[in-house]
Short mmCIF file of C-alpha atoms in Angstrom, two decimals:
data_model
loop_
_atom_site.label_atom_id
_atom_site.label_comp_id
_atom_site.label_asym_id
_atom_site.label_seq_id
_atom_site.Cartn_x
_atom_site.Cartn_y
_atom_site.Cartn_z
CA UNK A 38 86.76 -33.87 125.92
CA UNK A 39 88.47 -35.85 122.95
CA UNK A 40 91.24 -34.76 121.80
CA UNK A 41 91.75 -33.89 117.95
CA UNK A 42 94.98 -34.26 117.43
CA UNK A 43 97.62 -32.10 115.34
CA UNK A 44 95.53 -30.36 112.26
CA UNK A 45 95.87 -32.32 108.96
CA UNK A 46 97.73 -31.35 105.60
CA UNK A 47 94.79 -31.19 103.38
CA UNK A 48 96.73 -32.11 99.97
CA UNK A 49 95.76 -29.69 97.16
CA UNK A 50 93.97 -31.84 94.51
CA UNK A 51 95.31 -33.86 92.16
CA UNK A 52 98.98 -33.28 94.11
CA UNK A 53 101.50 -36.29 93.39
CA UNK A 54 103.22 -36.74 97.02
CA UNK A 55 107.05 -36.02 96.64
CA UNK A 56 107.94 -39.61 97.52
CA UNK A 57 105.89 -40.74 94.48
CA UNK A 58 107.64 -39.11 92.18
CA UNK A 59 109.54 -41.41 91.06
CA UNK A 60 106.41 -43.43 89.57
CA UNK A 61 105.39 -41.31 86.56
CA UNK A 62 107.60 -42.05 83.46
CA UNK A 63 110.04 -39.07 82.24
CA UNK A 64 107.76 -36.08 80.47
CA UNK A 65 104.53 -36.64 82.32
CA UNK A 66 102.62 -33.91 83.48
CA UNK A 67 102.18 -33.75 87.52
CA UNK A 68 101.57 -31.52 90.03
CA UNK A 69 103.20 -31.18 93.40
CA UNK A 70 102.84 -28.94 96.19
CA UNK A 71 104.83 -28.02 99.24
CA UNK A 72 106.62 -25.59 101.52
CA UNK A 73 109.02 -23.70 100.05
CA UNK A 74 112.32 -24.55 101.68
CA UNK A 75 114.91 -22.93 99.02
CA UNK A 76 114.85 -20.57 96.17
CA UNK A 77 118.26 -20.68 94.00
CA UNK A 78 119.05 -17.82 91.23
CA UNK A 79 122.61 -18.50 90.58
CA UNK A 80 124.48 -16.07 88.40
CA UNK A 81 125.76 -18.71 86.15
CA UNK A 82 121.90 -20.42 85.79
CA UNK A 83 120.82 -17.54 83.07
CA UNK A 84 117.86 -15.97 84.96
CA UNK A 85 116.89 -20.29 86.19
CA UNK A 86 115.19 -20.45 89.11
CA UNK A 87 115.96 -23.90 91.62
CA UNK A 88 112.98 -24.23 94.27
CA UNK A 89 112.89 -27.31 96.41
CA UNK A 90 109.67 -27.66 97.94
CA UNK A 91 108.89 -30.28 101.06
CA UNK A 92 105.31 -32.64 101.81
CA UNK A 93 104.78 -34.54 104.54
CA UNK A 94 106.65 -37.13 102.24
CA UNK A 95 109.91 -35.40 101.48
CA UNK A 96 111.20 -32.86 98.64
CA UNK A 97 110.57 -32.11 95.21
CA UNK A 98 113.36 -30.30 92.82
CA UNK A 99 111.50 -27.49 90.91
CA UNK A 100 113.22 -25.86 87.63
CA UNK A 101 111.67 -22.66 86.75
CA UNK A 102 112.73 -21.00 83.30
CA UNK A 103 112.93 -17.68 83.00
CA UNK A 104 109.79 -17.43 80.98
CA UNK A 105 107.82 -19.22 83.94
CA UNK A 106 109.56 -16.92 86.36
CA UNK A 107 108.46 -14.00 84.34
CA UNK A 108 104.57 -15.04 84.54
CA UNK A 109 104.60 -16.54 87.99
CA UNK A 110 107.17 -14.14 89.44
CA UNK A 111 104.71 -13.29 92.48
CA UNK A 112 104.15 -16.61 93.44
CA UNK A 113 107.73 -17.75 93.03
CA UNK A 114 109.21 -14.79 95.04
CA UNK A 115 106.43 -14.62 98.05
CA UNK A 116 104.72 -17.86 98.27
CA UNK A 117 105.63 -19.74 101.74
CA UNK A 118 104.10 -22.91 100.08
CA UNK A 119 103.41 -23.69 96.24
CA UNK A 120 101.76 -25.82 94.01
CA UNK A 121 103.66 -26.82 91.01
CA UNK A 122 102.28 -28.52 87.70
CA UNK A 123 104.56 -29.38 85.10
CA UNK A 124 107.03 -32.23 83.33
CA UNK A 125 108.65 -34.79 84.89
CA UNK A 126 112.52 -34.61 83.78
CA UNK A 127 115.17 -36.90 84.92
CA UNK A 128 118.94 -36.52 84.54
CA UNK A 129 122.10 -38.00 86.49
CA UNK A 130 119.52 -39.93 88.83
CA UNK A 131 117.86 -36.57 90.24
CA UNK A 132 114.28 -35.91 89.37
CA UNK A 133 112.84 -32.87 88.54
CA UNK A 134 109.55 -31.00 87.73
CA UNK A 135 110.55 -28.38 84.92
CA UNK A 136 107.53 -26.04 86.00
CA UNK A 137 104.35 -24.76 83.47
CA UNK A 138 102.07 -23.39 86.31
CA UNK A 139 103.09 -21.94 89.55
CA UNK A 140 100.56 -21.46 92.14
CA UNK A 141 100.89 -19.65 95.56
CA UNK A 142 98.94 -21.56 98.24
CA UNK A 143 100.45 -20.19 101.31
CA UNK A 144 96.62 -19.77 102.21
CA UNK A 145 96.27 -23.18 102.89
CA UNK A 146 98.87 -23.15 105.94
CA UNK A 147 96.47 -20.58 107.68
CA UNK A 148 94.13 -23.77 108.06
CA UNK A 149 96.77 -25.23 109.90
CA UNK A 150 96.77 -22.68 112.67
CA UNK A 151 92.97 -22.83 113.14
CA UNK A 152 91.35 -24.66 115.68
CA UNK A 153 89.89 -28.00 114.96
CA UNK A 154 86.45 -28.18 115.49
CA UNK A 155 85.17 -31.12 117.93
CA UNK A 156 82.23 -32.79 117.45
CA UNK A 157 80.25 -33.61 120.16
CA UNK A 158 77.45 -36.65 120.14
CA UNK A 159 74.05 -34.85 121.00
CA UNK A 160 72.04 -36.43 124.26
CA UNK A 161 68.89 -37.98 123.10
#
């Protein structure tokens, strides 16, 4: 019996991989997607949410506003992996994707955990 291998990412559509983010010029409109490794509220941020999210790639910075937060807030509190769309921003050399739409796809790493399913020739 072959062997299939580790299970593959399948990349939500239309997701920019986090070590292409660079490409886009400052204000376009992308989408990334990722586990969520950290969520940041600090005191000081006035209700700003930090996410960093990580593809197979690397890491994406995520600024949430407050207003995002506010129609997202499931998604940004629970999801285990997210897809992001929203504005490139760059300042001081770190890029950023100031959030619009916030979507939970923790789903997807479920497909992950399933078996693969291998293919066998048929016998004429």
């Amino acid at each position: 019996m072959e062997n299939p291998g580790p299970p593959t990412w399948h990349r939500p559509p239309a997701c920019l991989p986090h070590d292409q983010l660079d490409l886009p010029p400052g204000g376009a409109r992308v989408a990334v997607a990722g586990l969520v490794l950290v969520r940041q509220r600090p005191g000081t941020a006035k209700g700003v949410i930090f996410i960093t999210l990580e593809d197979e790639t690397g890491i994406s910075n995520v600024i949430v506003w407050r207003k995002m937060y506010e129609r997202f807030r499931r998604a940004v509190i629970s999801g285990r992996a997210l897809k992001v769309t929203g504005r490139v921003q760059r300042e001081g050399g770190v890029t950023h994707v100031i959030a619009e739409h916030i979507e939970d796809i923790s789903p997807m790493l479920d497909d992950l955990t399933r078996p693969a399913t291998v293919h066998r020739p048929t016998e004429p």
